[in-house]
Coordinates of C-alpha atoms (C1' of nucleotides) in Angstrom, one line a residue:
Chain D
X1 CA 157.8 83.3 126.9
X2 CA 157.3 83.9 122.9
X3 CA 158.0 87.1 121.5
X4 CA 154.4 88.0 121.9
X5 CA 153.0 90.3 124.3
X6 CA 156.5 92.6 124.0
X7 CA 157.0 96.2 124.8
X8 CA 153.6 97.0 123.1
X9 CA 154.3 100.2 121.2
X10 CA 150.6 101.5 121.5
X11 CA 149.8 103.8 124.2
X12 CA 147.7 102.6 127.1
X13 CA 144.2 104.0 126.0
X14 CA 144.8 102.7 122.9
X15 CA 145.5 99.0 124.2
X16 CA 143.0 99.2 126.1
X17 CA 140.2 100.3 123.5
X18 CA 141.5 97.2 121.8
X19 CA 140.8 95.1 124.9
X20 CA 137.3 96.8 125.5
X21 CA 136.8 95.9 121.9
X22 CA 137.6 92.5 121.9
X23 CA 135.0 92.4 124.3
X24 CA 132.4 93.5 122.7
X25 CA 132.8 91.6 120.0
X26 CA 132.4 88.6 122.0
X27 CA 129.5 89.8 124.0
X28 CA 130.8 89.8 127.0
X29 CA 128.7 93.3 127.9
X30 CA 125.0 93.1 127.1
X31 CA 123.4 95.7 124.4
X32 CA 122.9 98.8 125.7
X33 CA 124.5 98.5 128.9
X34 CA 126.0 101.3 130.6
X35 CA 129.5 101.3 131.1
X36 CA 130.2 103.6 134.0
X37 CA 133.5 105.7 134.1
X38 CA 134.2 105.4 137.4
X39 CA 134.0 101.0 137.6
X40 CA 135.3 100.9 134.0
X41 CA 138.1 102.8 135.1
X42 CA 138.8 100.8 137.8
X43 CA 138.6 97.7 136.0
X44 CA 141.3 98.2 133.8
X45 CA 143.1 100.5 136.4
X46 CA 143.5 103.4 134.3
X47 CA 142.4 106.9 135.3
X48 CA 138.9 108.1 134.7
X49 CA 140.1 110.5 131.7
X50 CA 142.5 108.2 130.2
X51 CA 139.1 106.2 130.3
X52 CA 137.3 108.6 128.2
X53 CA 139.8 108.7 125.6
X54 CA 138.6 104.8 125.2
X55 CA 135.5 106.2 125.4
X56 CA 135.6 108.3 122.5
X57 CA 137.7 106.1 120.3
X58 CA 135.1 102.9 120.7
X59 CA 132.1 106.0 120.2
X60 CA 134.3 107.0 117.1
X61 CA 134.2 103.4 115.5
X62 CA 130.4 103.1 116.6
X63 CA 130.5 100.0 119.2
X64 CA 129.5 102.4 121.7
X65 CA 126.7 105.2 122.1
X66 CA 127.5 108.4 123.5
X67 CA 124.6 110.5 125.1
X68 CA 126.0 113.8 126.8
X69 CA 125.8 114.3 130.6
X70 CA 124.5 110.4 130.4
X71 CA 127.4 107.8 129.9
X72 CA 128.6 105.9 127.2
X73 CA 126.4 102.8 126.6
X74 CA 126.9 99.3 124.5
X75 CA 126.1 99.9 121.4
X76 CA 122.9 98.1 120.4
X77 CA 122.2 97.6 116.6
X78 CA 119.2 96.7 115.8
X79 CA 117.0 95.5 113.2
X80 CA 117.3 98.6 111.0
X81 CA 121.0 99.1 112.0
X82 CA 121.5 95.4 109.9
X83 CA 119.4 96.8 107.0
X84 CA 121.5 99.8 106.9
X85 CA 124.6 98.0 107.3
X86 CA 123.8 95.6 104.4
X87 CA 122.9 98.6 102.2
X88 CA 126.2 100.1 102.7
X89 CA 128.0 96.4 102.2
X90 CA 126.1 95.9 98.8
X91 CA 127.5 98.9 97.3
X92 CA 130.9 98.6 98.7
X93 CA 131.7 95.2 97.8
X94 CA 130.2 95.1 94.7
X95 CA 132.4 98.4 93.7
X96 CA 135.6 96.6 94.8
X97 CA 134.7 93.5 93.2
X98 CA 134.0 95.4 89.8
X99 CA 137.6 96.9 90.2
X100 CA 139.0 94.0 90.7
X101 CA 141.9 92.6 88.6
X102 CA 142.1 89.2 87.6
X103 CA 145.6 89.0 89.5
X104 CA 144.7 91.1 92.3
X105 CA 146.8 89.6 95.3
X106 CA 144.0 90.1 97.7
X107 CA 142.5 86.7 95.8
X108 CA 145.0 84.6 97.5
X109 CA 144.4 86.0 100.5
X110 CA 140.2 85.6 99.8
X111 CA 142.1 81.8 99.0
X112 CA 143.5 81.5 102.1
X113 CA 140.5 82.9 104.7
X114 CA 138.4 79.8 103.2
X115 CA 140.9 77.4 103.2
X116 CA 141.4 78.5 107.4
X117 CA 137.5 78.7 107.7
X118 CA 137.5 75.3 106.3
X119 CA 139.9 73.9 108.6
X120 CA 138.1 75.4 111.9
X121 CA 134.7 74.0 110.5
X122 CA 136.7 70.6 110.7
X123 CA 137.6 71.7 114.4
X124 CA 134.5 72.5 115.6
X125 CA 135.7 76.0 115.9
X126 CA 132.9 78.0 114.9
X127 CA 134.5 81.4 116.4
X128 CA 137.2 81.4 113.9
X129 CA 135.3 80.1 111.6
X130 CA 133.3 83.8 111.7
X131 CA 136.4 85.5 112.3
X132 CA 138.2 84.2 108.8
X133 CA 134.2 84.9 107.1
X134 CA 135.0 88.2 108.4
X135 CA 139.0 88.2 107.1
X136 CA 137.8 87.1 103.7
X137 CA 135.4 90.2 103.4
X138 CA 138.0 92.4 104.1
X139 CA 139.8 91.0 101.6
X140 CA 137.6 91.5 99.0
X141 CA 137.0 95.0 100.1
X142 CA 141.1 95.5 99.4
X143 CA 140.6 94.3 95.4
X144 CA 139.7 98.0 94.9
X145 CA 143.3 99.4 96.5
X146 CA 141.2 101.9 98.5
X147 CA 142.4 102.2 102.3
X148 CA 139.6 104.6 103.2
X149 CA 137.0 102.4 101.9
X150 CA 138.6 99.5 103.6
X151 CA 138.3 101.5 106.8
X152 CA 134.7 102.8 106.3
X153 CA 134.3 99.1 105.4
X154 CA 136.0 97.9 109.2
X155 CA 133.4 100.0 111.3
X156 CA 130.8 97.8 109.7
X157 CA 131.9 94.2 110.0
X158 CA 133.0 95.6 114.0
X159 CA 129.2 96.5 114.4
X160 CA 128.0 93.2 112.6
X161 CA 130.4 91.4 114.8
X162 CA 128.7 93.2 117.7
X163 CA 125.5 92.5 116.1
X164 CA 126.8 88.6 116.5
X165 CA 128.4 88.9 120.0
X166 CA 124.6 89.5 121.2
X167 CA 123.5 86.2 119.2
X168 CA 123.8 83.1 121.1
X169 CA 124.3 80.3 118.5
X170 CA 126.5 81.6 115.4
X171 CA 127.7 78.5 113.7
X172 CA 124.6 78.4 111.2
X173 CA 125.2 82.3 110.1
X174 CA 128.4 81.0 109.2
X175 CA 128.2 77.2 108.2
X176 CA 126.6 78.2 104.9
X177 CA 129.2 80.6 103.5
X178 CA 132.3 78.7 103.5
X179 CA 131.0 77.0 100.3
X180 CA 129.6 80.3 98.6
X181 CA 133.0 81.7 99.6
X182 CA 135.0 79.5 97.4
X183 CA 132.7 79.7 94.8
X184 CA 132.8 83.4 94.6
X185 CA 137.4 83.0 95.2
X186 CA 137.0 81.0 91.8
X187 CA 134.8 83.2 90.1
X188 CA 137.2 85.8 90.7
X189 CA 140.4 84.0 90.1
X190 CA 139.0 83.0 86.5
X191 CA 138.2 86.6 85.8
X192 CA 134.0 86.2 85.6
X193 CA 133.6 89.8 87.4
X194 CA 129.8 90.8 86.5
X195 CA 129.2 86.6 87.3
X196 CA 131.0 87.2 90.4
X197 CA 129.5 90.7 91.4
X198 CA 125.6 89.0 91.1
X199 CA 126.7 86.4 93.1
X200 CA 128.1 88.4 95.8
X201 CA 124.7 90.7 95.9
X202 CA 122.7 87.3 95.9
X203 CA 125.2 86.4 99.1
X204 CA 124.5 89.4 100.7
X205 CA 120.9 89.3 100.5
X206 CA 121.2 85.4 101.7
X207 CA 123.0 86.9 104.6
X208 CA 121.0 90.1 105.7
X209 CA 118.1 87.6 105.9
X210 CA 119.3 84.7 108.1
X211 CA 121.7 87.6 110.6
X212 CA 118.2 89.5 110.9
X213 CA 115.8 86.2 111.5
X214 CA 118.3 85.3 114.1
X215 CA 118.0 88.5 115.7
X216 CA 114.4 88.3 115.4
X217 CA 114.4 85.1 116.9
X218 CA 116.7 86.4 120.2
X219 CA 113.7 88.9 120.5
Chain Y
X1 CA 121.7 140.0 120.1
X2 CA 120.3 137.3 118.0
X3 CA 118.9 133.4 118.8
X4 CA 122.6 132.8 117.9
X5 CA 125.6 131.8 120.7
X6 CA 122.5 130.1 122.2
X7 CA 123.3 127.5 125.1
X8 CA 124.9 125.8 122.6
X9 CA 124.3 122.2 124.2
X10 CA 127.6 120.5 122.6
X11 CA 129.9 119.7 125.1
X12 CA 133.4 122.2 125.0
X13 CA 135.4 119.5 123.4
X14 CA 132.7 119.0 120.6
X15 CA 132.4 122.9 119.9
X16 CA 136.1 123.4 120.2
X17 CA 136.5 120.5 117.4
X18 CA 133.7 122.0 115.2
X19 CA 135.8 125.2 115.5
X20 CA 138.9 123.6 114.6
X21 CA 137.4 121.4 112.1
X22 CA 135.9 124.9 110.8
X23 CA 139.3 126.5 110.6
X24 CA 141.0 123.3 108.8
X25 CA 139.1 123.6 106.4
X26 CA 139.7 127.3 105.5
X27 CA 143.3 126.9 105.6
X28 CA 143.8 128.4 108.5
X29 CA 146.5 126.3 109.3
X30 CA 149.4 125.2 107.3
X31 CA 149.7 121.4 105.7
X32 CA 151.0 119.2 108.2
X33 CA 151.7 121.8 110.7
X34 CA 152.2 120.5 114.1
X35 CA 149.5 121.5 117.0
X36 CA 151.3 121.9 120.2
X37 CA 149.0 120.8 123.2
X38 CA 150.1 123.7 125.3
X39 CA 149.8 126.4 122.7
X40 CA 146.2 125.0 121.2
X41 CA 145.0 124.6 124.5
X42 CA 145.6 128.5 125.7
X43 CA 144.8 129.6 122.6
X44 CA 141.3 127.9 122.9
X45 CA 141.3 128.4 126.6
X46 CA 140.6 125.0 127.4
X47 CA 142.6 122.4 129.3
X48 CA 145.0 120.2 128.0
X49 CA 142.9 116.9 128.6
X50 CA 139.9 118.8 127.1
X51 CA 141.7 119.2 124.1
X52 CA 143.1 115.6 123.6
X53 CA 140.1 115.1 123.3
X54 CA 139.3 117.6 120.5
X55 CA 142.4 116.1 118.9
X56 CA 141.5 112.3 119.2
X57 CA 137.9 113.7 117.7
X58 CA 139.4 115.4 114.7
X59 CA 142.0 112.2 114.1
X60 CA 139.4 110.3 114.0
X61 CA 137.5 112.4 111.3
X62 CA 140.9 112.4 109.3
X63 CA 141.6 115.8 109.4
X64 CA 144.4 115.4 111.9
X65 CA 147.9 113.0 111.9
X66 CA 148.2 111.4 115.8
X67 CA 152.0 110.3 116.1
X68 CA 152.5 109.2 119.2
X69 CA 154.8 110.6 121.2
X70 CA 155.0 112.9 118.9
X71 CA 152.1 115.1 118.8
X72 CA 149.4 116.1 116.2
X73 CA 149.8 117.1 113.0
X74 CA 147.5 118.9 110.4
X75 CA 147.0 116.1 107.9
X76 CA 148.4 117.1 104.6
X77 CA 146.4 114.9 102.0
X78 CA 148.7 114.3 98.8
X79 CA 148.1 113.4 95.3
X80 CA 147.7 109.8 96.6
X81 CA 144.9 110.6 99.0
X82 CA 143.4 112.6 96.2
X83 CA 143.3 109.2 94.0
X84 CA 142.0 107.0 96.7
X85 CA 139.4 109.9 97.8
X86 CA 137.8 110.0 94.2
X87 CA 138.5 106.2 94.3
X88 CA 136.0 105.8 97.4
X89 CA 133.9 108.3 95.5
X90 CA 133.4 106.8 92.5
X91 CA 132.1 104.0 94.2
X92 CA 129.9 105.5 96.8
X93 CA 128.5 107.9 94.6
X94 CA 127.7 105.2 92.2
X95 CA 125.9 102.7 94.1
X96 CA 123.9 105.7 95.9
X97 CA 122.6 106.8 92.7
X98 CA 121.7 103.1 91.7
X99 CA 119.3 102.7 94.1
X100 CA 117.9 106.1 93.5
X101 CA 114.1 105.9 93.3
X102 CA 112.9 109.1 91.0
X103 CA 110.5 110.6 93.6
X104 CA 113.2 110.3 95.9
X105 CA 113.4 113.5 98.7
X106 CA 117.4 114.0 98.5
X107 CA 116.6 114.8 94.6
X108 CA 114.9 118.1 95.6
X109 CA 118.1 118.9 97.9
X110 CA 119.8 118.5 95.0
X111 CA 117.8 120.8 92.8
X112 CA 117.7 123.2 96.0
X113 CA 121.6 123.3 95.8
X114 CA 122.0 124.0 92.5
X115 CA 120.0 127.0 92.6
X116 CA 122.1 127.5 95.9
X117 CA 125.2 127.5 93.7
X118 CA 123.6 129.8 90.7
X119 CA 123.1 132.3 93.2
X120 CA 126.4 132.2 95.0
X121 CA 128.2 132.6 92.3
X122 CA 126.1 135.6 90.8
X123 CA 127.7 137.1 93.9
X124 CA 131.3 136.1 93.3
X125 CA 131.0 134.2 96.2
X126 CA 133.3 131.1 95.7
X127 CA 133.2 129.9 99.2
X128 CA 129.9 129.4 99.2
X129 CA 129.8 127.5 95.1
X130 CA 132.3 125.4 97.2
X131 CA 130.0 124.7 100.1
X132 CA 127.1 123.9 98.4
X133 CA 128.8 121.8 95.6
X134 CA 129.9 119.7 98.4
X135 CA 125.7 119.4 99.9
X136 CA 125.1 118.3 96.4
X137 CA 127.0 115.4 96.3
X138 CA 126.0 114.8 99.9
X139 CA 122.7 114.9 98.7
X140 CA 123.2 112.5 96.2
X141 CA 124.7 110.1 98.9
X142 CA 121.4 110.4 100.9
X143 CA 119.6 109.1 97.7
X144 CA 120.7 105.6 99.2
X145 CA 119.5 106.0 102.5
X146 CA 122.1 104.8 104.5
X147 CA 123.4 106.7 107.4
X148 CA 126.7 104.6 107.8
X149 CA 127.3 105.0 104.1
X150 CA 126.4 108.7 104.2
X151 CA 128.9 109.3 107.2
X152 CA 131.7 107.5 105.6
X153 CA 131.4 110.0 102.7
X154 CA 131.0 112.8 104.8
X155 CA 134.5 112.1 106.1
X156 CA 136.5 111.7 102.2
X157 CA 134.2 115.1 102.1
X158 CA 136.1 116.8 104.7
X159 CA 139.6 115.3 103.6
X160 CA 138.5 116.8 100.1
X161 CA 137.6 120.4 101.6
X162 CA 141.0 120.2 103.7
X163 CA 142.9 119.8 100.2
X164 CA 140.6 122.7 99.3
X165 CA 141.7 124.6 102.2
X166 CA 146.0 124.5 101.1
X167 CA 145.0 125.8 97.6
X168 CA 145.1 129.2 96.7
X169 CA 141.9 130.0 94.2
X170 CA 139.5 127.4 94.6
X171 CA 137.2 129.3 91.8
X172 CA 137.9 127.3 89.3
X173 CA 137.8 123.9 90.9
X174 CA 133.9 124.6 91.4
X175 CA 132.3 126.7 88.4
X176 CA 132.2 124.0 85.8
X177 CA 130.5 121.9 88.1
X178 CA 127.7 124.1 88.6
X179 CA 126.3 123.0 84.7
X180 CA 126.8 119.3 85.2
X181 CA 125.1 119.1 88.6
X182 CA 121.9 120.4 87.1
X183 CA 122.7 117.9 84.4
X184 CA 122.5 114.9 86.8
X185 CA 119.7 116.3 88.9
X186 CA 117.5 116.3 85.6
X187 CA 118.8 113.0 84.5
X188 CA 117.6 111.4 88.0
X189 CA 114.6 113.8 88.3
X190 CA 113.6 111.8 84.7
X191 CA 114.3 108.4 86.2
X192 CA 117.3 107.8 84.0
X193 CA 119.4 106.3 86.3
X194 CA 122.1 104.4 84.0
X195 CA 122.2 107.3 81.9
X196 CA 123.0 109.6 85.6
X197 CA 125.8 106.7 86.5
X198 CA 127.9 107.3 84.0
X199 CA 127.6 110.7 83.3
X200 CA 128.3 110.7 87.3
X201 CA 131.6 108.3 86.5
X202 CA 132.6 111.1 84.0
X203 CA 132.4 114.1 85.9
X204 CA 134.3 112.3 88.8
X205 CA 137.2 111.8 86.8
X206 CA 137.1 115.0 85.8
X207 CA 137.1 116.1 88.7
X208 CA 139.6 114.3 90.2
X209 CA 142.0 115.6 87.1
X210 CA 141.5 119.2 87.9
X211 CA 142.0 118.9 91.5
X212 CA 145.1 116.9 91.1
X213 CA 146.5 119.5 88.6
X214 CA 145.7 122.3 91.0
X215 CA 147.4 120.1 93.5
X216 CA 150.4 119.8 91.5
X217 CA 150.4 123.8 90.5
X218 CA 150.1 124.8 94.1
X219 CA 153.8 122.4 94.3
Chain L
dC1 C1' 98.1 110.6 143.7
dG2 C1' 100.7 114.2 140.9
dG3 C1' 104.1 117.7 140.7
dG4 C1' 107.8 120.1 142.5
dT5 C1' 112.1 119.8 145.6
dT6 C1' 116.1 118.2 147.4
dG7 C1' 120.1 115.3 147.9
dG8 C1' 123.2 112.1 146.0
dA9 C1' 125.5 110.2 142.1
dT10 C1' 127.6 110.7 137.5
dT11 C1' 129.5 113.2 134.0
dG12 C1' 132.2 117.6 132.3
dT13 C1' 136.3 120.1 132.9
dT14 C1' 140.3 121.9 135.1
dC15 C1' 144.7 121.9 137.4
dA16 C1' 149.1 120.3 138.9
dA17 C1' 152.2 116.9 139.0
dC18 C1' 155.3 113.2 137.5
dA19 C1' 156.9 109.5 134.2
dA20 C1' 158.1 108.4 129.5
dT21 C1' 159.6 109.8 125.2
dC22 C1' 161.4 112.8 121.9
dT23 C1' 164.4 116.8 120.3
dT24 C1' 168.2 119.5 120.4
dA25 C1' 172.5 120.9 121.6
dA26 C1' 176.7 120.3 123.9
dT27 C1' 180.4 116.9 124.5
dT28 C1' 183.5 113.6 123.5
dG29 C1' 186.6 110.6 120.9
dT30 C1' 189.0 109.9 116.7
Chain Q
dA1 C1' 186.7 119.0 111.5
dC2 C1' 183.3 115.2 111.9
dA3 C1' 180.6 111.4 113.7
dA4 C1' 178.8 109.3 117.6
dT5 C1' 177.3 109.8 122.5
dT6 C1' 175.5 112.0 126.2
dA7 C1' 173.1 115.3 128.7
dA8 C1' 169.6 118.9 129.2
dG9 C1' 165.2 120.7 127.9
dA10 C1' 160.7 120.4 126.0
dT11 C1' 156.6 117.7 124.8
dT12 C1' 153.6 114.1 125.3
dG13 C1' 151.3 110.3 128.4
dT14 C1' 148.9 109.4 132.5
dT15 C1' 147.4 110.1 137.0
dG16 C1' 144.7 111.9 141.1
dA17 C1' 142.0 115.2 143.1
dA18 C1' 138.9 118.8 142.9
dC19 C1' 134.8 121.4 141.7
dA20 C1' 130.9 122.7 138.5
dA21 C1' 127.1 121.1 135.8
dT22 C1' 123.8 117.8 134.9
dC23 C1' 121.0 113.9 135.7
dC24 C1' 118.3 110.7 138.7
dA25 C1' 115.5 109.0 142.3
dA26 C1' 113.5 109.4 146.5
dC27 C1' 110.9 112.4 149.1
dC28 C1' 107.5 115.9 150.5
dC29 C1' 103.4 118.6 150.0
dG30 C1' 99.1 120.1 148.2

DNA sequence: CGGGTTGGATTGTTCAACAATCTTAATTGT
DNA sequence: ACAATTAAGATTGTTGAACAATCCAACCCG
């Protein structure tokens, strides 16, 4: 047995928000579902109130909806929830990309995401592939040295990946990216910022419109 | 007596936080202070699960330090948090007034808070300069319409008003403000939006420089 | 067929208990 | 005396059961 899966420092709701989140990511609950305290509870045989400390640290990161006296339901972004979401990503990510120093080490990491996305396109792996897009994001969001922006920036790439766990096909929201990704790596590594920051809005525009006509095309 | 203490429909644990959150942000408590479960709990005459989940509520708002195994904490936001607050700020703020339209709705709340401020401090009442200073900027936020991007900014609000709350005379921090938000609401109200970005830049740093000095005085 | 009623199910909250972990103070060895 | 170790006490982590409050759906009655 590796070293992995060891002690596990977290505590037990917090392990198993993470599980419940994995989940959800991968769409293994349908959109709006209602998660019951009582089965959920016994699912993951915890109590019902350690339950609802899950609860309210998935509600808290907005992959779930919490209506009072009602249950906690799957979160289920929507149409405008992508607009919105792609309003707030425009603004961030252009502001950390302005900040950004030529010799920032989150480059090499931004480096590094494409060269892995790369190599799961070659695999077939279309999963990681979204999951290094994803990494690569983050990275640019860390150019600007801002931990609260880079965790106002999480909750939205964990809704967009809910947004993509409800999607059936995902390789062609990702495909086109690895390519625009280096591009926009190179234009930062040689310093171009304003170059780099109209090419990020034009990639984020690109984006919004093929996630939303695949939702569209879901129904 | 009065429409007020209606039903309130909140659960406990959500008025119980607002409370908290309420008496945070007055100070009421002392930076970094720790929260015993027992004690809070009798003190608010609520259980001790009921109030995990007041604390797991506030944590994740930022106004409370979880260490597990440990306990909670009152979060006692530094001179670094300061930084990376107006850090975030700057580039919230920015992008929200960017994509300010001049007609825009949140404009008039602007102009409405301002007049808010006049009057508040005609009175000597600094609490309230505070208050509304902070649903100006709020305001501004809104100018971008984007709910995920205004609550991410409502939370660096709240980490600002707990710094607020550990200082002693606050009076200071808000007058000079009052002058250069009426300055920006014009500057939008006229449509001059590059002009309102960087006199917006300017007053941040500003800003930031007097709270970080009144950080520093306070020791 | 529509509107109120009732019963059952689910959530909201509390309590008491025990396990796991941390803190503090006493104890031991040098 | 001093450092490390151990033991005791307190706090957090988690559970199970219980009951109140609320919601839901089937039922009854006009």
């Amino acid at each position: 047995m590796t070293k992995a899966a060891e002690d596990d420092e977290r505590s037990l709701a917090t392990r198993i928000a993470a599980d419940i989140r994995g989940m959800l990511i991968s769409g293994e609950f349908a959109a709006a579902e209602k998660l019951s305290e009582q089965q959920m509870a016994s699912r993951f045989g915890i109590s019902r109130n350690t339950l609802r400390e899950v609860f309210r640290l998935l509600t808290s990161q907005g992959l779930l909806d919490y209506i009072p006296n009602r249950g906690v339901f799957v979160a289920a972004p929507g149409e405008a929830a992508v607009v919105d979401i792609y309003r707030a990503r425009r603004i961030i990510q252009k502001g950390a990309v302005e900040a950004a120093s030529r010799d920032h080490p989150a480059i090499a990491r931004m480096r590094a995401t494409v060269a892995e996305a790369e190599a799961a396109r070659a695999e077939g792996d279309w999963r990681r592939v979204g999951t290094t897009n994803m990494e690569f994001h983050r990275a640019m969001v860390d150019l600007c040295d801002s931990p609260r922006l880079a965790a106002a920036f999480d909750l939205l790439l964990a809704e967009l990946r809910l947004v993509f766990g409800q999607l059936e096909d995902t390789s062609q929201l990702h495909e086109p990216y690895i390519a625009l990704n280096a591009a926009l790596t190179e234009l930062l590594e040689r310093g171009a910022l304003s170059r780099a920051v109209s090419e990020l809005d034009a990639y984020l525009v690109k984006s919004q419109h093929s996630v939303l006509a695949a939702l569209r095309r879901r129904g």
